mmCIF file with all atom_site columns, C-alpha atoms in Angstrom:
data_model
loop_
_atom_site.group_PDB
_atom_site.id
_atom_site.type_symbol
_atom_site.label_atom_id
_atom_site.label_alt_id
_atom_site.label_comp_id
_atom_site.label_asym_id
_atom_site.label_entity_id
_atom_site.label_seq_id
_atom_site.pdbx_PDB_ins_code
_atom_site.Cartn_x
_atom_site.Cartn_y
_atom_site.Cartn_z
_atom_site.occupancy
_atom_site.B_iso_or_equiv
_atom_site.pdbx_formal_charge
_atom_site.auth_seq_id
_atom_site.auth_comp_id
_atom_site.auth_asym_id
_atom_site.auth_atom_id
_atom_site.pdbx_PDB_model_num
ATOM 1   C CA . MET D 1 1   ? 18.013  -19.369 -34.754 1.00 50.00 ? 15  MET D CA 1
ATOM 2   C CA . THR D 1 2   ? 14.941  -20.406 -32.635 1.00 54.00 ? 16  THR D CA 1
ATOM 3   C CA . LEU D 1 3   ? 17.317  -20.880 -29.832 1.00 59.00 ? 17  LEU D CA 1
ATOM 4   C CA . TYR D 1 4   ? 18.343  -17.090 -30.122 1.00 67.00 ? 18  TYR D CA 1
ATOM 5   C CA . LEU D 1 5   ? 14.951  -16.079 -30.356 1.00 64.00 ? 19  LEU D CA 1
ATOM 6   C CA . HIS D 1 6   ? 13.870  -18.023 -27.392 1.00 61.00 ? 20  HIS D CA 1
ATOM 7   C CA . GLN D 1 7   ? 16.893  -16.463 -25.364 1.00 63.00 ? 21  GLN D CA 1
ATOM 8   C CA . ALA D 1 8   ? 16.113  -12.805 -26.100 1.00 58.00 ? 22  ALA D CA 1
ATOM 9   C CA . ARG D 1 9   ? 12.566  -13.635 -25.153 1.00 64.00 ? 23  ARG D CA 1
ATOM 10  C CA . GLU D 1 10  ? 13.740  -14.803 -21.795 1.00 63.00 ? 24  GLU D CA 1
ATOM 11  C CA . LEU D 1 11  ? 16.143  -11.576 -21.520 1.00 55.00 ? 25  LEU D CA 1
ATOM 12  C CA . LEU D 1 12  ? 13.098  -9.263  -22.311 1.00 52.00 ? 26  LEU D CA 1
ATOM 13  C CA . ARG D 1 13  ? 11.349  -11.295 -19.661 1.00 58.00 ? 27  ARG D CA 1
ATOM 14  C CA . MET D 1 14  ? 13.888  -11.109 -16.968 1.00 53.00 ? 28  MET D CA 1
ATOM 15  C CA . SER D 1 15  ? 14.494  -7.334  -17.546 1.00 50.00 ? 29  SER D CA 1
ATOM 16  C CA . ARG D 1 16  ? 10.748  -6.573  -17.365 1.00 53.00 ? 30  ARG D CA 1
ATOM 17  C CA . LYS D 1 17  ? 10.637  -8.351  -14.004 1.00 52.00 ? 31  LYS D CA 1
ATOM 18  C CA . ILE D 1 18  ? 13.999  -6.468  -13.057 1.00 50.00 ? 32  ILE D CA 1
ATOM 19  C CA . ASN D 1 19  ? 12.406  -3.066  -13.605 1.00 64.00 ? 33  ASN D CA 1
ATOM 20  C CA . ALA D 1 20  ? 9.395   -4.046  -12.014 1.00 65.00 ? 34  ALA D CA 1
ATOM 21  C CA . LYS D 1 21  ? 11.175  -4.885  -8.925  1.00 65.00 ? 35  LYS D CA 1
ATOM 22  C CA . SER D 1 22  ? 13.284  -1.908  -9.549  1.00 72.00 ? 36  SER D CA 1
ATOM 23  C CA . LYS D 1 23  ? 9.992   0.616   -9.634  1.00 72.00 ? 37  LYS D CA 1
ATOM 24  C CA . GLY D 1 24  ? 8.454   -1.290  -6.505  1.00 76.00 ? 38  GLY D CA 1
ATOM 25  C CA . ASN D 1 25  ? 11.914  -0.173  -4.297  1.00 84.00 ? 39  ASN D CA 1
ATOM 26  C CA . ARG D 1 26  ? 11.702  3.071   -5.311  1.00 87.00 ? 40  ARG D CA 1
ATOM 27  C CA . ALA D 1 27  ? 8.247   3.855   -4.607  1.00 88.00 ? 41  ALA D CA 1
ATOM 28  C CA . GLU D 1 28  ? 8.882   2.217   -1.067  1.00 90.00 ? 42  GLU D CA 1
ATOM 29  C CA . ARG D 1 29  ? 12.003  4.087   -0.201  1.00 91.00 ? 43  ARG D CA 1
ATOM 30  C CA . GLU D 1 30  ? 9.780   7.343   -1.768  1.00 93.00 ? 44  GLU D CA 1
ATOM 31  C CA . LEU D 1 31  ? 6.975   6.259   0.664   1.00 93.00 ? 45  LEU D CA 1
ATOM 32  C CA . ALA D 1 32  ? 9.205   5.865   3.624   1.00 94.00 ? 46  ALA D CA 1
ATOM 33  C CA . LYS D 1 33  ? 10.545  9.385   3.310   1.00 95.00 ? 47  LYS D CA 1
ATOM 34  C CA . LEU D 1 34  ? 6.801   10.767  2.955   1.00 95.00 ? 48  LEU D CA 1
ATOM 35  C CA . PHE D 1 35  ? 5.671   8.947   5.930   1.00 94.00 ? 49  PHE D CA 1
ATOM 36  C CA . LYS D 1 36  ? 8.759   9.906   7.976   1.00 94.00 ? 50  LYS D CA 1
ATOM 37  C CA . GLN D 1 37  ? 7.790   13.783  7.133   1.00 95.00 ? 51  GLN D CA 1
ATOM 38  C CA . TRP D 1 38  ? 3.926   13.263  8.142   1.00 95.00 ? 52  TRP D CA 1
ATOM 39  C CA . TRP D 1 39  ? 4.399   11.038  10.927  1.00 94.00 ? 53  TRP D CA 1
ATOM 40  C CA . GLY D 1 40  ? 7.756   12.395  12.520  1.00 92.00 ? 54  GLY D CA 1
ATOM 41  C CA . SER D 1 41  ? 9.336   9.008   12.974  1.00 91.00 ? 55  SER D CA 1
ATOM 42  C CA . ASP D 1 42  ? 11.748  7.086   10.724  1.00 92.00 ? 56  ASP D CA 1
ATOM 43  C CA . PHE D 1 43  ? 10.381  4.617   8.504   1.00 92.00 ? 57  PHE D CA 1
ATOM 44  C CA . ALA D 1 44  ? 12.242  2.161   5.910   1.00 91.00 ? 58  ALA D CA 1
ATOM 45  C CA . ARG D 1 45  ? 11.189  -0.391  3.573   1.00 88.00 ? 59  ARG D CA 1
ATOM 46  C CA . THR D 1 46  ? 10.618  -3.832  4.881   1.00 83.00 ? 60  THR D CA 1
ATOM 47  C CA . PRO D 1 47  ? 13.699  -6.043  3.621   1.00 72.00 ? 61  PRO D CA 1
ATOM 48  C CA . SER D 1 48  ? 12.777  -8.128  0.614   1.00 59.00 ? 62  SER D CA 1
ATOM 49  C CA . SER D 1 49  ? 9.400   -6.213  0.545   1.00 50.00 ? 63  SER D CA 1
ATOM 50  C CA . GLY D 1 50  ? 7.841   -7.919  3.345   1.00 45.00 ? 64  GLY D CA 1
ATOM 51  C CA . GLY D 1 51  ? 9.257   -10.911 2.787   1.00 46.00 ? 65  GLY D CA 1
ATOM 52  C CA . PHE D 1 52  ? 11.450  -10.655 6.090   1.00 50.00 ? 66  PHE D CA 1
ATOM 53  C CA . HIS D 1 53  ? 9.032   -12.480 8.171   1.00 51.00 ? 67  HIS D CA 1
ATOM 54  C CA . THR D 1 54  ? 10.671  -13.440 11.678  1.00 53.00 ? 68  THR D CA 1
ATOM 55  C CA . LYS D 1 55  ? 8.542   -12.490 14.870  1.00 52.00 ? 69  LYS D CA 1
ATOM 56  C CA . ARG D 1 56  ? 11.261  -10.500 16.436  1.00 54.00 ? 70  ARG D CA 1
ATOM 57  C CA . PHE D 1 57  ? 11.611  -8.354  13.455  1.00 52.00 ? 71  PHE D CA 1
ATOM 58  C CA . ARG D 1 58  ? 8.039   -7.800  13.006  1.00 51.00 ? 72  ARG D CA 1
ATOM 59  C CA . SER D 1 59  ? 7.901   -6.895  16.901  1.00 52.00 ? 73  SER D CA 1
ATOM 60  C CA . ASP D 1 60  ? 10.595  -4.560  16.872  1.00 54.00 ? 74  ASP D CA 1
ATOM 61  C CA . TRP D 1 61  ? 9.894   -2.913  13.754  1.00 53.00 ? 75  TRP D CA 1
ATOM 62  C CA . ASN D 1 62  ? 5.979   -2.961  13.279  1.00 52.00 ? 76  ASN D CA 1
ATOM 63  C CA . ALA D 1 63  ? 6.826   -4.798  10.139  1.00 55.00 ? 77  ALA D CA 1
ATOM 64  C CA . GLU D 1 64  ? 3.340   -6.056  8.645   1.00 60.00 ? 78  GLU D CA 1
ATOM 65  C CA . ALA D 1 65  ? 3.676   -5.191  5.471   1.00 78.00 ? 79  ALA D CA 1
ATOM 66  C CA . ASP D 1 66  ? 5.853   -2.777  2.835   1.00 88.00 ? 80  ASP D CA 1
ATOM 67  C CA . ILE D 1 67  ? 6.757   0.044   5.155   1.00 89.00 ? 81  ILE D CA 1
ATOM 68  C CA . VAL D 1 68  ? 7.980   -0.096  8.705   1.00 88.00 ? 82  VAL D CA 1
ATOM 69  C CA . THR D 1 69  ? 8.548   1.683   11.932  1.00 89.00 ? 83  THR D CA 1
ATOM 70  C CA . THR D 1 70  ? 9.571   1.101   15.203  1.00 87.00 ? 84  THR D CA 1
ATOM 71  C CA . ASP D 1 71  ? 6.600   3.861   16.206  1.00 90.00 ? 85  ASP D CA 1
ATOM 72  C CA . THR D 1 72  ? 4.383   1.585   18.388  1.00 87.00 ? 86  THR D CA 1
ATOM 73  C CA . LYS D 1 73  ? 1.986   4.399   18.085  1.00 90.00 ? 87  LYS D CA 1
ATOM 74  C CA . PHE D 1 74  ? 1.816   4.007   14.265  1.00 91.00 ? 88  PHE D CA 1
ATOM 75  C CA . PRO D 1 75  ? -1.801  1.908   13.532  1.00 91.00 ? 89  PRO D CA 1
ATOM 76  C CA . PHE D 1 76  ? -1.207  1.107   9.899   1.00 92.00 ? 90  PHE D CA 1
ATOM 77  C CA . ALA D 1 77  ? 0.023   -1.916  8.015   1.00 92.00 ? 91  ALA D CA 1
ATOM 78  C CA . VAL D 1 78  ? 1.247   -0.260  4.759   1.00 94.00 ? 92  VAL D CA 1
ATOM 79  C CA . GLU D 1 79  ? 0.979   -1.957  1.696   1.00 94.00 ? 93  GLU D CA 1
ATOM 80  C CA . CYS D 1 80  ? 2.035   0.084   -1.526  1.00 93.00 ? 94  CYS D CA 1
ATOM 81  C CA . LYS D 1 81  ? 1.912   -0.816  -5.003  1.00 93.00 ? 95  LYS D CA 1
ATOM 82  C CA . TRP D 1 82  ? 3.249   1.374   -7.943  1.00 91.00 ? 96  TRP D CA 1
ATOM 83  C CA . GLN D 1 83  ? 1.790   -0.833  -11.132 1.00 90.00 ? 97  GLN D CA 1
ATOM 84  C CA . GLU D 1 84  ? 0.725   0.227   -14.712 1.00 89.00 ? 98  GLU D CA 1
ATOM 85  C CA . ASN D 1 85  ? -2.413  -1.782  -15.646 1.00 87.00 ? 99  ASN D CA 1
ATOM 86  C CA . TRP D 1 86  ? -5.180  -0.290  -13.316 1.00 89.00 ? 100 TRP D CA 1
ATOM 87  C CA . PHE D 1 87  ? -7.323  2.448   -13.660 1.00 87.00 ? 101 PHE D CA 1
ATOM 88  C CA . LEU D 1 88  ? -9.545  3.932   -10.885 1.00 83.00 ? 102 LEU D CA 1
ATOM 89  C CA . GLU D 1 89  ? -12.597 3.719   -12.743 1.00 85.00 ? 103 GLU D CA 1
ATOM 90  C CA . GLN D 1 90  ? -12.172 -0.195  -12.619 1.00 84.00 ? 104 GLN D CA 1
ATOM 91  C CA . LEU D 1 91  ? -12.879 -0.262  -8.898  1.00 80.00 ? 105 LEU D CA 1
ATOM 92  C CA . LEU D 1 92  ? -16.393 1.121   -9.887  1.00 78.00 ? 106 LEU D CA 1
ATOM 93  C CA . LYS D 1 93  ? -16.922 -1.811  -12.645 1.00 79.00 ? 107 LYS D CA 1
ATOM 94  C CA . SER D 1 94  ? -15.209 -4.858  -11.509 1.00 80.00 ? 108 SER D CA 1
ATOM 95  C CA . SER D 1 95  ? -14.351 -6.580  -8.431  1.00 80.00 ? 109 SER D CA 1
ATOM 96  C CA . LYS D 1 96  ? -11.256 -8.015  -10.285 1.00 84.00 ? 110 LYS D CA 1
ATOM 97  C CA . ALA D 1 97  ? -10.007 -4.677  -10.603 1.00 87.00 ? 111 ALA D CA 1
ATOM 98  C CA . LEU D 1 98  ? -5.870  -5.020  -9.363  1.00 91.00 ? 112 LEU D CA 1
ATOM 99  C CA . PRO D 1 99  ? -6.613  -2.365  -6.519  1.00 91.00 ? 113 PRO D CA 1
ATOM 100 C CA . TRP D 1 100 ? -9.082  -4.775  -4.557  1.00 90.00 ? 114 TRP D CA 1
ATOM 101 C CA . LYS D 1 101 ? -6.713  -7.544  -5.249  1.00 91.00 ? 115 LYS D CA 1
ATOM 102 C CA . TRP D 1 102 ? -4.171  -5.444  -3.536  1.00 93.00 ? 116 TRP D CA 1
ATOM 103 C CA . TRP D 1 103 ? -6.700  -4.815  -0.656  1.00 91.00 ? 117 TRP D CA 1
ATOM 104 C CA . LYS D 1 104 ? -7.288  -8.101  0.211   1.00 90.00 ? 118 LYS D CA 1
ATOM 105 C CA . GLN D 1 105 ? -3.539  -8.599  0.308   1.00 91.00 ? 119 GLN D CA 1
ATOM 106 C CA . ALA D 1 106 ? -3.328  -5.287  2.443   1.00 92.00 ? 120 ALA D CA 1
ATOM 107 C CA . CYS D 1 107 ? -5.728  -6.793  4.923   1.00 90.00 ? 121 CYS D CA 1
ATOM 108 C CA . TYR D 1 108 ? -4.126  -10.249 5.259   1.00 89.00 ? 122 TYR D CA 1
ATOM 109 C CA . GLN D 1 109 ? -0.819  -8.531  6.113   1.00 88.00 ? 123 GLN D CA 1
ATOM 110 C CA . ALA D 1 110 ? -2.791  -6.128  8.638   1.00 89.00 ? 124 ALA D CA 1
ATOM 111 C CA . GLY D 1 111 ? -3.868  -9.181  10.423  1.00 86.00 ? 125 GLY D CA 1
ATOM 112 C CA . GLU D 1 112 ? -5.926  -8.607  13.467  1.00 85.00 ? 126 GLU D CA 1
ATOM 113 C CA . ASP D 1 113 ? -3.414  -5.902  15.164  1.00 85.00 ? 127 ASP D CA 1
ATOM 114 C CA . LYS D 1 114 ? -3.090  -3.454  12.466  1.00 89.00 ? 128 LYS D CA 1
ATOM 115 C CA . THR D 1 115 ? -5.137  -1.055  10.351  1.00 91.00 ? 129 THR D CA 1
ATOM 116 C CA . PRO D 1 116 ? -4.438  -1.920  6.568   1.00 92.00 ? 130 PRO D CA 1
ATOM 117 C CA . LEU D 1 117 ? -3.417  0.949   4.490   1.00 93.00 ? 131 LEU D CA 1
ATOM 118 C CA . LEU D 1 118 ? -3.154  0.731   0.519   1.00 95.00 ? 132 LEU D CA 1
ATOM 119 C CA . VAL D 1 119 ? -0.832  3.409   -1.156  1.00 96.00 ? 133 VAL D CA 1
ATOM 120 C CA . PHE D 1 120 ? -0.760  2.886   -4.718  1.00 95.00 ? 134 PHE D CA 1
ATOM 121 C CA . LYS D 1 121 ? -0.249  4.701   -8.088  1.00 94.00 ? 135 LYS D CA 1
ATOM 122 C CA . ARG D 1 122 ? 0.533   4.480   -11.679 1.00 91.00 ? 136 ARG D CA 1
ATOM 123 C CA . SER D 1 123 ? 3.583   6.436   -13.460 1.00 90.00 ? 137 SER D CA 1
ATOM 124 C CA . ARG D 1 124 ? 2.560   9.940   -13.484 1.00 90.00 ? 138 ARG D CA 1
ATOM 125 C CA . HIS D 1 125 ? -0.427  9.974   -11.485 1.00 92.00 ? 139 HIS D CA 1
ATOM 126 C CA . PRO D 1 126 ? -0.626  10.888  -7.681  1.00 94.00 ? 140 PRO D CA 1
ATOM 127 C CA . TRP D 1 127 ? -0.511  8.156   -4.949  1.00 95.00 ? 141 TRP D CA 1
ATOM 128 C CA . TYR D 1 128 ? -3.873  7.075   -3.884  1.00 93.00 ? 142 TYR D CA 1
ATOM 129 C CA . TYR D 1 129 ? -4.799  5.580   -0.373  1.00 92.00 ? 143 TYR D CA 1
ATOM 130 C CA . MET D 1 130 ? -7.370  3.041   0.558   1.00 92.00 ? 144 MET D CA 1
ATOM 131 C CA . LEU D 1 131 ? -8.442  2.588   4.657   1.00 90.00 ? 145 LEU D CA 1
ATOM 132 C CA . PRO D 1 132 ? -11.381 0.961   6.042   1.00 89.00 ? 146 PRO D CA 1
ATOM 133 C CA . VAL D 1 133 ? -14.444 2.735   5.790   1.00 84.00 ? 147 VAL D CA 1
ATOM 134 C CA . SER D 1 134 ? -14.358 3.000   9.585   1.00 83.00 ? 148 SER D CA 1
ATOM 135 C CA . CYS D 1 135 ? -11.342 5.240   9.472   1.00 82.00 ? 149 CYS D CA 1
ATOM 136 C CA . ALA D 1 136 ? -13.875 8.091   7.504   1.00 75.00 ? 150 ALA D CA 1
ATOM 137 C CA . ASP D 1 137 ? -13.990 10.348  10.629  1.00 74.00 ? 151 ASP D CA 1
ATOM 138 C CA . ARG D 1 138 ? -10.664 11.005  11.187  1.00 76.00 ? 152 ARG D CA 1
ATOM 139 C CA . LEU D 1 139 ? -10.155 11.919  7.566   1.00 71.00 ? 153 LEU D CA 1
ATOM 140 C CA . LEU D 1 140 ? -10.723 15.257  5.848   1.00 63.00 ? 154 LEU D CA 1
ATOM 141 C CA . GLU D 1 141 ? -13.758 15.456  3.588   1.00 64.00 ? 155 GLU D CA 1
ATOM 142 C CA . SER D 1 142 ? -11.935 14.744  0.382   1.00 62.00 ? 156 SER D CA 1
ATOM 143 C CA . TYR D 1 143 ? -12.430 10.729  0.041   1.00 65.00 ? 157 TYR D CA 1
ATOM 144 C CA . LEU D 1 144 ? -14.678 8.654   -2.032  1.00 65.00 ? 158 LEU D CA 1
ATOM 145 C CA . TYR D 1 145 ? -16.583 5.791   -0.615  1.00 64.00 ? 159 TYR D CA 1
ATOM 146 C CA . MET D 1 146 ? -16.778 2.444   -2.227  1.00 65.00 ? 160 MET D CA 1
ATOM 147 C CA . GLN D 1 147 ? -18.021 -0.914  -1.101  1.00 63.00 ? 161 GLN D CA 1
ATOM 148 C CA . HIS D 1 148 ? -16.331 -4.029  -2.850  1.00 59.00 ? 162 HIS D CA 1
ATOM 149 C CA . VAL D 1 149 ? -19.070 -5.445  -4.313  1.00 53.00 ? 163 VAL D CA 1
ATOM 150 C CA . VAL D 1 150 ? -17.855 -9.352  -3.842  1.00 49.00 ? 164 VAL D CA 1
ATOM 151 C CA . GLU D 1 151 ? -16.693 -9.301  -0.375  1.00 59.00 ? 165 GLU D CA 1
ATOM 152 C CA . ASP D 1 152 ? -18.690 -6.519  0.749   1.00 62.00 ? 166 ASP D CA 1
ATOM 153 C CA . LYS D 1 153 ? -15.622 -4.584  2.313   1.00 71.00 ? 167 LYS D CA 1
ATOM 154 C CA . HIS D 1 154 ? -16.288 -0.510  2.737   1.00 83.00 ? 168 HIS D CA 1
ATOM 155 C CA . VAL D 1 155 ? -13.299 1.459   1.961   1.00 86.00 ? 169 VAL D CA 1
ATOM 156 C CA . CYS D 1 156 ? -12.204 5.012   1.788   1.00 84.00 ? 170 CYS D CA 1
ATOM 157 C CA . ILE D 1 157 ? -10.255 5.944   -1.343  1.00 87.00 ? 171 ILE D CA 1
ATOM 158 C CA . GLY D 1 158 ? -8.258  9.601   -1.571  1.00 87.00 ? 172 GLY D CA 1
ATOM 159 C CA . LEU D 1 159 ? -5.043  11.365  -2.107  1.00 89.00 ? 173 LEU D CA 1
ATOM 160 C CA . LEU D 1 160 ? -2.383  10.309  -0.198  1.00 92.00 ? 174 LEU D CA 1
ATOM 161 C CA . GLU D 1 161 ? -1.667  14.176  0.070   1.00 91.00 ? 175 GLU D CA 1
ATOM 162 C CA . ASP D 1 162 ? -4.716  14.506  1.537   1.00 89.00 ? 176 ASP D CA 1
ATOM 163 C CA . LEU D 1 163 ? -4.404  11.802  4.071   1.00 89.00 ? 177 LEU D CA 1
ATOM 164 C CA . PHE D 1 164 ? -0.914  13.387  5.049   1.00 91.00 ? 178 PHE D CA 1
ATOM 165 C CA . LYS D 1 165 ? -2.899  16.674  5.770   1.00 88.00 ? 179 LYS D CA 1
ATOM 166 C CA . THR D 1 166 ? -4.472  14.990  9.036   1.00 87.00 ? 180 THR D CA 1
ATOM 167 C CA . ASP D 1 167 ? -2.914  15.193  12.401  1.00 88.00 ? 181 ASP D CA 1
ATOM 168 C CA . PRO D 1 168 ? -0.718  12.056  13.073  1.00 90.00 ? 182 PRO D CA 1
ATOM 169 C CA . GLU D 1 169 ? -1.707  12.356  16.938  1.00 88.00 ? 183 GLU D CA 1
ATOM 170 C CA . MET D 1 170 ? -5.559  11.401  15.681  1.00 84.00 ? 184 MET D CA 1
ATOM 171 C CA . TRP D 1 171 ? -4.672  8.388   14.675  1.00 86.00 ? 185 TRP D CA 1
ATOM 172 C CA . TRP D 1 172 ? -2.667  7.662   17.321  1.00 79.00 ? 186 TRP D CA 1
ATOM 173 C CA . VAL D 1 173 ? -3.811  3.934   19.277  1.00 60.00 ? 187 VAL D CA 1
ATOM 174 C CA . LEU D 1 174 ? -2.645  2.311   22.377  1.00 38.00 ? 188 LEU D CA 1
ATOM 175 C CA . ASP D 1 175 ? -4.424  -1.123  22.763  1.00 43.00 ? 189 ASP D CA 1
ATOM 176 C CA . ASP D 1 176 ? -7.021  -0.638  19.982  1.00 47.00 ? 190 ASP D CA 1
ATOM 177 C CA . HIS D 1 177 ? -6.947  -0.803  16.306  1.00 48.00 ? 191 HIS D CA 1
ATOM 178 C CA . VAL D 1 178 ? -9.629  0.594   13.427  1.00 50.00 ? 192 VAL D CA 1
ATOM 179 C CA . PRO D 1 179 ? -10.874 -2.996  12.409  1.00 51.00 ? 193 PRO D CA 1
ATOM 180 C CA . ASN D 1 180 ? -10.859 -4.370  8.831   1.00 55.00 ? 194 ASN D CA 1
ATOM 181 C CA . ASP D 1 181 ? -14.385 -3.525  7.776   1.00 52.00 ? 195 ASP D CA 1
#
């Protein structure tokens, strides 16, 4: 009897992992389409969600995070998350809130060459974005300014649909990028 209960628990745990992976893949495909509509270039999921890390692939596809493009004018390393266990209010109250952890990952993925762009949501909620505050002059007026209380990171948070209302040309970069504040 115990053996069967253990097997059932293991199957449930594995199905949750598969569902989470499926949701992440679906999110990346959805965002690739949205970024293509906004930017006008082709975008795709990074194979294995950022796990395809050959130098040539990253170079050819501008692949630093979850969503990639061959457009060299695209300045962002896009990290996307579709998870349920977070609330926007947590960003104000806790430096341990999941979006802050994701932001740290986005900054790491961006490295020195790209500007981190975290795109995140929960089911039945809109997509949000998080960008360095140094991008604020390029944004429309509808964003929230926040400072990470532990790492002293300054960010802008807003609805992704508002980011997509901006003109892509004002984000184009040639030899520089927006630093990670």
